[in-house]
């Protein structure tokens, strides 16, 4: 299932957070989103998953419009998301954080098996009965990843998944992304670190002040003078 | 491919389907012990009329268990504190009284009418769930006051006007007492059932982080509405039983804001968001109330206030809540 | 009929400014500290009883009761907050914790008043010279003129404090972000303590003024004041001083005019109905901050 965004615009008062943004994420591919703070990355994610209603434009998931739907409906439609600052449910245990995901007719025994399996994959199995509020920041990010594994969405939006993560934990994340891609999941990766995007992404979209500054293959984006000037200028 | 990524269960995994539903952090025995405790309480409650001259104390004890538990379904489990909770109690009392006195309905019909009235009111007030925090609380309180004024303004042969309705006979107090026991145990059973199923987890998740809960597909709006309906309907039935039991109702007493505040306080003292808390809080406070009324009639209110304030300062999560917070090993047994 | 109308409008203005004052002291505390002071009405009521003692029992002018009520309630609130403030604000849900705590306080204050003054209704009896003024064919009691006059001085003074002084600005900033305030070096704890005490002091003064306007009060009148206070500030928008004043005016006008046109019991209804309507259209109140709605 692919995610297609066309001509999306969103303003907060006089601030145009997004203007005329178009992009698409395809199954089995990573679309990288780059941009400095305030470029509109968060607004983009919020519009896709239903926290914000765009002023104009369309968001289509597998050809079906999901624009303006409630977050839980978007989730049901097959979109998963992590947050830049991980948001786990503090008063639930680690295991409960996974069991809380709506079952959609899945028998509870299978759900429990999958939850344990997911915790093993993200190396949190030993902490299953601790409260999520007791985890470190990096561990909470992994817990969010495990939640995505349980949810098994067709499109995943990762918001800065590697920021502040230990390199061992990064490996866990990268392995899971590789596995998702092999299962034809469409991945959108918002990331500050161009190195990781150049390595993983098939295409990159660079946002700047709410607009698409440049888009295309990593090689093309890397050489785009507009990007070099606006975003990488300091480094060159 | 690993089954973790599989969204639909397949037939090959049949053996593990047999595995019983997880009870989360709880020890399985804890639920059984709790159910046995409730059964024991019911048994004692049922035998009270045989050994005691009056059931009044016990009637109100179970009424407060029911009201505190019903309020907790909303305030404790969703974080929405309805100051106007008394509106449900009042509408239930009025529905039962009007049906019984003006339309000569038998007890069961009066109760069915009160239940329907409570559910209807919950639907009518559902748009207030868009609000949050003090906004929600104050608007819900205002609606209760509006409802009371409307009832006063209605013609006397419709709703009794400002002097209320006196119900003349035909309702056996002992039977009403048994019904109250049943309603309160039912309310606690509903809270227990919600708490040990994933719905309980989802409600806690909404309380922790609404956005994150929605993004994993939790229907926060639907769950909240369901709790609102349950909470309001139970309160309406309590109001109906109390109205028939005391056989006299008036607008000031039926819509008394003390019904809201007492329910909130009893539930909070025991521990909002827990199942056992409201029961513990209601039992302790009803007994305390009774004791200080008889021993210190003048200082009654003062002592009550002191207990409330001191508990909030020293056990901010209520008795059960603070216990769970301080002693992690209890988390497997109390909930 | 027109003189009835003018009378109702004059009444509404007088009550509106007093309700505004009631809301103002409540909104400072709720907005800046997330403390839902459910004992606010009882603090107001305590002020009314101070006025009762000073005038009816001791025979002094109600104006003398104003400083007494302010100081007494300031001290009471200071002691209360010194004991409880830190714990309440550290609670997981300060709003809920303070709601319960102050419910307890309201019971204690009400029973204290009951113990001291019995359950009978009391009123402020003081012979003003002259007893009343005649304006535009209306008889306006001097007591009411005095009450409104004091409120007219107090409200601008409060606004000056909130908008012109550093502490006032800090308080208004706390409505938006407490942590940011801490980072810039404001002693939030002390600010809260002083603000809470001042708010209680103003509540006491409001009580003196209300005693001049309302004919009688009992130890159980507190809850009505608390409810009115909360309705007023929700109507205007939580944490907004201007909103409190506006809310007070709207509440008083709807109450007075409906009483005039339809009747006493409809008057009570109107204010609350308007609140429900306003919040249905603007969930954050008239001058509310958008982020507080859902």
mmCIF file with all atom_site columns, N, CA and C in Angstrom, chain C residues 60-114:
data_model
loop_
_atom_site.group_PDB
_atom_site.id
_atom_site.type_symbol
_atom_site.label_atom_id
_atom_site.label_alt_id
_atom_site.label_comp_id
_atom_site.label_asym_id
_atom_site.label_entity_id
_atom_site.label_seq_id
_atom_site.pdbx_PDB_ins_code
_atom_site.Cartn_x
_atom_site.Cartn_y
_atom_site.Cartn_z
_atom_site.occupancy
_atom_site.B_iso_or_equiv
_atom_site.pdbx_formal_charge
_atom_site.auth_seq_id
_atom_site.auth_comp_id
_atom_site.auth_asym_id
_atom_site.auth_atom_id
_atom_site.pdbx_PDB_model_num
ATOM 1   N N  . UNK C 1 60  ? -19.281 49.513 63.638 1.00 0.00 ? 60  UNK C N  1
ATOM 2   C CA . UNK C 1 60  ? -18.425 50.346 62.780 1.00 0.00 ? 60  UNK C CA 1
ATOM 3   C C  . UNK C 1 60  ? -18.934 50.325 61.351 1.00 0.00 ? 60  UNK C C  1
ATOM 4   N N  . UNK C 1 61  ? -18.360 51.179 60.522 1.00 0.00 ? 61  UNK C N  1
ATOM 5   C CA . UNK C 1 61  ? -18.738 51.217 59.103 1.00 0.00 ? 61  UNK C CA 1
ATOM 6   C C  . UNK C 1 61  ? -18.220 49.968 58.385 1.00 0.00 ? 61  UNK C C  1
ATOM 7   N N  . UNK C 1 62  ? -18.969 49.514 57.374 1.00 0.00 ? 62  UNK C N  1
ATOM 8   C CA . UNK C 1 62  ? -18.508 48.373 56.596 1.00 0.00 ? 62  UNK C CA 1
ATOM 9   C C  . UNK C 1 62  ? -17.143 48.624 55.956 1.00 0.00 ? 62  UNK C C  1
ATOM 10  N N  . UNK C 1 63  ? -16.820 49.900 55.704 1.00 0.00 ? 63  UNK C N  1
ATOM 11  C CA . UNK C 1 63  ? -15.516 50.196 55.107 1.00 0.00 ? 63  UNK C CA 1
ATOM 12  C C  . UNK C 1 63  ? -14.390 49.729 56.023 1.00 0.00 ? 63  UNK C C  1
ATOM 13  N N  . UNK C 1 64  ? -14.652 49.792 57.336 1.00 0.00 ? 64  UNK C N  1
ATOM 14  C CA . UNK C 1 64  ? -13.630 49.336 58.289 1.00 0.00 ? 64  UNK C CA 1
ATOM 15  C C  . UNK C 1 64  ? -13.429 47.827 58.187 1.00 0.00 ? 64  UNK C C  1
ATOM 16  N N  . UNK C 1 65  ? -14.466 47.120 57.713 1.00 0.00 ? 65  UNK C N  1
ATOM 17  C CA . UNK C 1 65  ? -14.361 45.664 57.631 1.00 0.00 ? 65  UNK C CA 1
ATOM 18  C C  . UNK C 1 65  ? -13.439 45.233 56.501 1.00 0.00 ? 65  UNK C C  1
ATOM 19  N N  . UNK C 1 66  ? -13.270 46.124 55.496 1.00 0.00 ? 66  UNK C N  1
ATOM 20  C CA . UNK C 1 66  ? -12.499 45.722 54.313 1.00 0.00 ? 66  UNK C CA 1
ATOM 21  C C  . UNK C 1 66  ? -11.063 45.330 54.644 1.00 0.00 ? 66  UNK C C  1
ATOM 22  N N  . UNK C 1 67  ? -10.291 46.227 55.324 1.00 0.00 ? 67  UNK C N  1
ATOM 23  C CA . UNK C 1 67  ? -8.922  45.806 55.664 1.00 0.00 ? 67  UNK C CA 1
ATOM 24  C C  . UNK C 1 67  ? -8.889  44.607 56.601 1.00 0.00 ? 67  UNK C C  1
ATOM 25  N N  . UNK C 1 68  ? -9.841  44.563 57.533 1.00 0.00 ? 68  UNK C N  1
ATOM 26  C CA . UNK C 1 68  ? -9.858  43.433 58.477 1.00 0.00 ? 68  UNK C CA 1
ATOM 27  C C  . UNK C 1 68  ? -10.035 42.124 57.719 1.00 0.00 ? 68  UNK C C  1
ATOM 28  N N  . UNK C 1 69  ? -11.029 42.096 56.797 1.00 0.00 ? 69  UNK C N  1
ATOM 29  C CA . UNK C 1 69  ? -11.291 40.881 56.034 1.00 0.00 ? 69  UNK C CA 1
ATOM 30  C C  . UNK C 1 69  ? -10.076 40.516 55.194 1.00 0.00 ? 69  UNK C C  1
ATOM 31  N N  . UNK C 1 70  ? -9.458  41.532 54.575 1.00 0.00 ? 70  UNK C N  1
ATOM 32  C CA . UNK C 1 70  ? -8.307  41.243 53.719 1.00 0.00 ? 70  UNK C CA 1
ATOM 33  C C  . UNK C 1 70  ? -7.188  40.590 54.523 1.00 0.00 ? 70  UNK C C  1
ATOM 34  N N  . UNK C 1 71  ? -6.838  41.225 55.659 1.00 0.00 ? 71  UNK C N  1
ATOM 35  C CA . UNK C 1 71  ? -5.706  40.728 56.450 1.00 0.00 ? 71  UNK C CA 1
ATOM 36  C C  . UNK C 1 71  ? -5.996  39.337 57.003 1.00 0.00 ? 71  UNK C C  1
ATOM 37  N N  . UNK C 1 72  ? -7.213  39.166 57.520 1.00 0.00 ? 72  UNK C N  1
ATOM 38  C CA . UNK C 1 72  ? -7.575  37.885 58.136 1.00 0.00 ? 72  UNK C CA 1
ATOM 39  C C  . UNK C 1 72  ? -7.467  36.751 57.116 1.00 0.00 ? 72  UNK C C  1
ATOM 40  N N  . UNK C 1 73  ? -8.037  36.949 55.950 1.00 0.00 ? 73  UNK C N  1
ATOM 41  C CA . UNK C 1 73  ? -8.039  35.881 54.961 1.00 0.00 ? 73  UNK C CA 1
ATOM 42  C C  . UNK C 1 73  ? -6.679  35.700 54.319 1.00 0.00 ? 73  UNK C C  1
ATOM 43  N N  . UNK C 1 74  ? -5.951  36.825 54.199 1.00 0.00 ? 74  UNK C N  1
ATOM 44  C CA . UNK C 1 74  ? -4.585  36.722 53.702 1.00 0.00 ? 74  UNK C CA 1
ATOM 45  C C  . UNK C 1 74  ? -3.785  35.785 54.604 1.00 0.00 ? 74  UNK C C  1
ATOM 46  N N  . UNK C 1 75  ? -3.890  36.013 55.913 1.00 0.00 ? 75  UNK C N  1
ATOM 47  C CA . UNK C 1 75  ? -3.122  35.205 56.863 1.00 0.00 ? 75  UNK C CA 1
ATOM 48  C C  . UNK C 1 75  ? -3.573  33.754 56.849 1.00 0.00 ? 75  UNK C C  1
ATOM 49  N N  . UNK C 1 76  ? -4.875  33.546 56.836 1.00 0.00 ? 76  UNK C N  1
ATOM 50  C CA . UNK C 1 76  ? -5.415  32.186 56.807 1.00 0.00 ? 76  UNK C CA 1
ATOM 51  C C  . UNK C 1 76  ? -4.892  31.435 55.589 1.00 0.00 ? 76  UNK C C  1
ATOM 52  N N  . UNK C 1 77  ? -4.977  32.080 54.411 1.00 0.00 ? 77  UNK C N  1
ATOM 53  C CA . UNK C 1 77  ? -4.549  31.436 53.183 1.00 0.00 ? 77  UNK C CA 1
ATOM 54  C C  . UNK C 1 77  ? -3.045  31.217 53.185 1.00 0.00 ? 77  UNK C C  1
ATOM 55  N N  . UNK C 1 78  ? -2.307  32.199 53.755 1.00 0.00 ? 78  UNK C N  1
ATOM 56  C CA . UNK C 1 78  ? -0.847  32.079 53.822 1.00 0.00 ? 78  UNK C CA 1
ATOM 57  C C  . UNK C 1 78  ? -0.479  30.812 54.597 1.00 0.00 ? 78  UNK C C  1
ATOM 58  N N  . UNK C 1 79  ? -1.110  30.634 55.748 1.00 0.00 ? 79  UNK C N  1
ATOM 59  C CA . UNK C 1 79  ? -0.828  29.460 56.581 1.00 0.00 ? 79  UNK C CA 1
ATOM 60  C C  . UNK C 1 79  ? -1.211  28.174 55.834 1.00 0.00 ? 79  UNK C C  1
ATOM 61  N N  . UNK C 1 80  ? -2.358  28.203 55.219 1.00 0.00 ? 80  UNK C N  1
ATOM 62  C CA . UNK C 1 80  ? -2.859  27.028 54.509 1.00 0.00 ? 80  UNK C CA 1
ATOM 63  C C  . UNK C 1 80  ? -1.909  26.629 53.390 1.00 0.00 ? 80  UNK C C  1
ATOM 64  N N  . UNK C 1 81  ? -1.492  27.628 52.624 1.00 0.00 ? 81  UNK C N  1
ATOM 65  C CA . UNK C 1 81  ? -0.657  27.329 51.470 1.00 0.00 ? 81  UNK C CA 1
ATOM 66  C C  . UNK C 1 81  ? 0.744   26.930 51.899 1.00 0.00 ? 81  UNK C C  1
ATOM 67  N N  . UNK C 1 82  ? 1.228   27.527 52.999 1.00 0.00 ? 82  UNK C N  1
ATOM 68  C CA . UNK C 1 82  ? 2.553   27.159 53.493 1.00 0.00 ? 82  UNK C CA 1
ATOM 69  C C  . UNK C 1 82  ? 2.561   25.684 53.872 1.00 0.00 ? 82  UNK C C  1
ATOM 70  N N  . UNK C 1 83  ? 1.448   25.198 54.398 1.00 0.00 ? 83  UNK C N  1
ATOM 71  C CA . UNK C 1 83  ? 1.369   23.791 54.795 1.00 0.00 ? 83  UNK C CA 1
ATOM 72  C C  . UNK C 1 83  ? 1.161   22.888 53.578 1.00 0.00 ? 83  UNK C C  1
ATOM 73  N N  . UNK C 1 84  ? 0.250   23.278 52.703 1.00 0.00 ? 84  UNK C N  1
ATOM 74  C CA . UNK C 1 84  ? -0.225  22.349 51.682 1.00 0.00 ? 84  UNK C CA 1
ATOM 75  C C  . UNK C 1 84  ? 0.266   22.628 50.269 1.00 0.00 ? 84  UNK C C  1
ATOM 76  N N  . UNK C 1 85  ? 0.648   23.873 49.993 1.00 0.00 ? 85  UNK C N  1
ATOM 77  C CA . UNK C 1 85  ? 0.917   24.270 48.607 1.00 0.00 ? 85  UNK C CA 1
ATOM 78  C C  . UNK C 1 85  ? 1.875   23.363 47.863 1.00 0.00 ? 85  UNK C C  1
ATOM 79  N N  . UNK C 1 86  ? 3.023   23.103 48.485 1.00 0.00 ? 86  UNK C N  1
ATOM 80  C CA . UNK C 1 86  ? 4.058   22.339 47.797 1.00 0.00 ? 86  UNK C CA 1
ATOM 81  C C  . UNK C 1 86  ? 3.572   20.929 47.473 1.00 0.00 ? 86  UNK C C  1
ATOM 82  N N  . UNK C 1 87  ? 2.929   20.313 48.452 1.00 0.00 ? 87  UNK C N  1
ATOM 83  C CA . UNK C 1 87  ? 2.435   18.948 48.234 1.00 0.00 ? 87  UNK C CA 1
ATOM 84  C C  . UNK C 1 87  ? 1.392   18.897 47.124 1.00 0.00 ? 87  UNK C C  1
ATOM 85  N N  . UNK C 1 88  ? 0.509   19.901 47.120 1.00 0.00 ? 88  UNK C N  1
ATOM 86  C CA . UNK C 1 88  ? -0.548  19.904 46.109 1.00 0.00 ? 88  UNK C CA 1
ATOM 87  C C  . UNK C 1 88  ? 0.029   20.054 44.713 1.00 0.00 ? 88  UNK C C  1
ATOM 88  N N  . UNK C 1 89  ? 1.008   20.949 44.579 1.00 0.00 ? 89  UNK C N  1
ATOM 89  C CA . UNK C 1 89  ? 1.542   21.182 43.246 1.00 0.00 ? 89  UNK C CA 1
ATOM 90  C C  . UNK C 1 89  ? 2.428   20.040 42.789 1.00 0.00 ? 89  UNK C C  1
ATOM 91  N N  . UNK C 1 90  ? 2.899   19.237 43.729 1.00 0.00 ? 90  UNK C N  1
ATOM 92  C CA . UNK C 1 90  ? 3.732   18.098 43.351 1.00 0.00 ? 90  UNK C CA 1
ATOM 93  C C  . UNK C 1 90  ? 2.876   16.892 42.988 1.00 0.00 ? 90  UNK C C  1
ATOM 94  N N  . UNK C 1 91  ? 1.574   16.968 43.245 1.00 0.00 ? 91  UNK C N  1
ATOM 95  C CA . UNK C 1 91  ? 0.699   15.826 42.972 1.00 0.00 ? 91  UNK C CA 1
ATOM 96  C C  . UNK C 1 91  ? 0.672   15.524 41.484 1.00 0.00 ? 91  UNK C C  1
ATOM 97  N N  . UNK C 1 92  ? 0.347   14.283 41.178 1.00 0.00 ? 92  UNK C N  1
ATOM 98  C CA . UNK C 1 92  ? 0.330   13.881 39.776 1.00 0.00 ? 92  UNK C CA 1
ATOM 99  C C  . UNK C 1 92  ? -0.715  14.690 39.015 1.00 0.00 ? 92  UNK C C  1
ATOM 100 N N  . UNK C 1 93  ? -1.818  14.961 39.677 1.00 0.00 ? 93  UNK C N  1
ATOM 101 C CA . UNK C 1 93  ? -2.873  15.756 39.056 1.00 0.00 ? 93  UNK C CA 1
ATOM 102 C C  . UNK C 1 93  ? -3.242  16.895 40.013 1.00 0.00 ? 93  UNK C C  1
ATOM 103 N N  . UNK C 1 94  ? -2.508  18.031 39.939 1.00 0.00 ? 94  UNK C N  1
ATOM 104 C CA . UNK C 1 94  ? -2.707  19.108 40.915 1.00 0.00 ? 94  UNK C CA 1
ATOM 105 C C  . UNK C 1 94  ? -4.152  19.590 40.957 1.00 0.00 ? 94  UNK C C  1
ATOM 106 N N  . UNK C 1 95  ? -4.809  19.587 39.809 1.00 0.00 ? 95  UNK C N  1
ATOM 107 C CA . UNK C 1 95  ? -6.173  20.081 39.748 1.00 0.00 ? 95  UNK C CA 1
ATOM 108 C C  . UNK C 1 95  ? -7.086  19.249 40.651 1.00 0.00 ? 95  UNK C C  1
ATOM 109 N N  . UNK C 1 96  ? -6.977  17.931 40.494 1.00 0.00 ? 96  UNK C N  1
ATOM 110 C CA . UNK C 1 96  ? -7.815  17.012 41.259 1.00 0.00 ? 96  UNK C CA 1
ATOM 111 C C  . UNK C 1 96  ? -7.451  17.073 42.740 1.00 0.00 ? 96  UNK C C  1
ATOM 112 N N  . UNK C 1 97  ? -6.139  17.052 43.026 1.00 0.00 ? 97  UNK C N  1
ATOM 113 C CA . UNK C 1 97  ? -5.694  17.064 44.419 1.00 0.00 ? 97  UNK C CA 1
ATOM 114 C C  . UNK C 1 97  ? -6.166  18.333 45.110 1.00 0.00 ? 97  UNK C C  1
ATOM 115 N N  . UNK C 1 98  ? -6.018  19.484 44.428 1.00 0.00 ? 98  UNK C N  1
ATOM 116 C CA . UNK C 1 98  ? -6.407  20.734 45.076 1.00 0.00 ? 98  UNK C CA 1
ATOM 117 C C  . UNK C 1 98  ? -7.923  20.814 45.213 1.00 0.00 ? 98  UNK C C  1
ATOM 118 N N  . UNK C 1 99  ? -8.624  20.277 44.228 1.00 0.00 ? 99  UNK C N  1
ATOM 119 C CA . UNK C 1 99  ? -10.081 20.259 44.310 1.00 0.00 ? 99  UNK C CA 1
ATOM 120 C C  . UNK C 1 99  ? -10.518 19.555 45.585 1.00 0.00 ? 99  UNK C C  1
ATOM 121 N N  . UNK C 1 100 ? -9.948  18.379 45.838 1.00 0.00 ? 100 UNK C N  1
ATOM 122 C CA . UNK C 1 100 ? -10.331 17.605 47.015 1.00 0.00 ? 100 UNK C CA 1
ATOM 123 C C  . UNK C 1 100 ? -9.875  18.276 48.294 1.00 0.00 ? 100 UNK C C  1
ATOM 124 N N  . UNK C 1 101 ? -8.619  18.745 48.267 1.00 0.00 ? 101 UNK C N  1
ATOM 125 C CA . UNK C 1 101 ? -8.079  19.383 49.460 1.00 0.00 ? 101 UNK C CA 1
ATOM 126 C C  . UNK C 1 101 ? -8.951  20.568 49.869 1.00 0.00 ? 101 UNK C C  1
ATOM 127 N N  . UNK C 1 102 ? -9.293  21.409 48.898 1.00 0.00 ? 102 UNK C N  1
ATOM 128 C CA . UNK C 1 102 ? -10.057 22.594 49.241 1.00 0.00 ? 102 UNK C CA 1
ATOM 129 C C  . UNK C 1 102 ? -11.525 22.287 49.509 1.00 0.00 ? 102 UNK C C  1
ATOM 130 N N  . UNK C 1 103 ? -11.973 21.149 49.032 1.00 0.00 ? 103 UNK C N  1
ATOM 131 C CA . UNK C 1 103 ? -13.314 20.739 49.455 1.00 0.00 ? 103 UNK C CA 1
ATOM 132 C C  . UNK C 1 103 ? -13.293 20.496 50.960 1.00 0.00 ? 103 UNK C C  1
ATOM 133 N N  . UNK C 1 104 ? -12.254 19.809 51.416 1.00 0.00 ? 104 UNK C N  1
ATOM 134 C CA . UNK C 1 104 ? -12.087 19.592 52.853 1.00 0.00 ? 104 UNK C CA 1
ATOM 135 C C  . UNK C 1 104 ? -12.013 20.914 53.603 1.00 0.00 ? 104 UNK C C  1
ATOM 136 N N  . UNK C 1 105 ? -11.218 21.855 53.043 1.00 0.00 ? 105 UNK C N  1
ATOM 137 C CA . UNK C 1 105 ? -11.087 23.167 53.686 1.00 0.00 ? 105 UNK C CA 1
ATOM 138 C C  . UNK C 1 105 ? -12.449 23.854 53.742 1.00 0.00 ? 105 UNK C C  1
ATOM 139 N N  . UNK C 1 106 ? -13.217 23.749 52.650 1.00 0.00 ? 106 UNK C N  1
ATOM 140 C CA . UNK C 1 106 ? -14.510 24.431 52.630 1.00 0.00 ? 106 UNK C CA 1
ATOM 141 C C  . UNK C 1 106 ? -15.427 23.867 53.715 1.00 0.00 ? 106 UNK C C  1
ATOM 142 N N  . UNK C 1 107 ? -15.358 22.563 53.915 1.00 0.00 ? 107 UNK C N  1
ATOM 143 C CA . UNK C 1 107 ? -16.164 21.973 54.992 1.00 0.00 ? 107 UNK C CA 1
ATOM 144 C C  . UNK C 1 107 ? -15.718 22.514 56.347 1.00 0.00 ? 107 UNK C C  1
ATOM 145 N N  . UNK C 1 108 ? -14.388 22.622 56.526 1.00 0.00 ? 108 UNK C N  1
ATOM 146 C CA . UNK C 1 108 ? -13.876 23.099 57.821 1.00 0.00 ? 108 UNK C CA 1
ATOM 147 C C  . UNK C 1 108 ? -14.274 24.554 58.061 1.00 0.00 ? 108 UNK C C  1
ATOM 148 N N  . UNK C 1 109 ? -14.124 25.397 57.038 1.00 0.00 ? 109 UNK C N  1
ATOM 149 C CA . UNK C 1 109 ? -14.476 26.811 57.209 1.00 0.00 ? 109 UNK C CA 1
ATOM 150 C C  . UNK C 1 109 ? -15.977 26.938 57.474 1.00 0.00 ? 109 UNK C C  1
ATOM 151 N N  . UNK C 1 110 ? -16.782 26.215 56.683 1.00 0.00 ? 110 UNK C N  1
ATOM 152 C CA . UNK C 1 110 ? -18.237 26.321 56.861 1.00 0.00 ? 110 UNK C CA 1
ATOM 153 C C  . UNK C 1 110 ? -18.653 25.865 58.246 1.00 0.00 ? 110 UNK C C  1
ATOM 154 N N  . UNK C 1 111 ? -18.052 24.774 58.729 1.00 0.00 ? 111 UNK C N  1
ATOM 155 C CA . UNK C 1 111 ? -18.454 24.301 60.053 1.00 0.00 ? 111 UNK C CA 1
ATOM 156 C C  . UNK C 1 111 ? -17.918 25.230 61.131 1.00 0.00 ? 111 UNK C C  1
ATOM 157 N N  . UNK C 1 112 ? -16.771 25.865 60.872 1.00 0.00 ? 112 UNK C N  1
ATOM 158 C CA . UNK C 1 112 ? -16.267 26.874 61.802 1.00 0.00 ? 112 UNK C CA 1
ATOM 159 C C  . UNK C 1 112 ? -17.247 28.036 61.918 1.00 0.00 ? 112 UNK C C  1
ATOM 160 N N  . UNK C 1 113 ? -17.739 28.502 60.760 1.00 0.00 ? 113 UNK C N  1
ATOM 161 C CA . UNK C 1 113 ? -18.706 29.600 60.754 1.00 0.00 ? 113 UNK C CA 1
ATOM 162 C C  . UNK C 1 113 ? -20.002 29.178 61.443 1.00 0.00 ? 113 UNK C C  1
ATOM 163 N N  . UNK C 1 114 ? -20.383 27.931 61.192 1.00 0.00 ? 114 UNK C N  1
ATOM 164 C CA . UNK C 1 114 ? -21.602 27.403 61.809 1.00 0.00 ? 114 UNK C CA 1
ATOM 165 C C  . UNK C 1 114 ? -21.458 27.403 63.329 1.00 0.00 ? 114 UNK C C  1
#
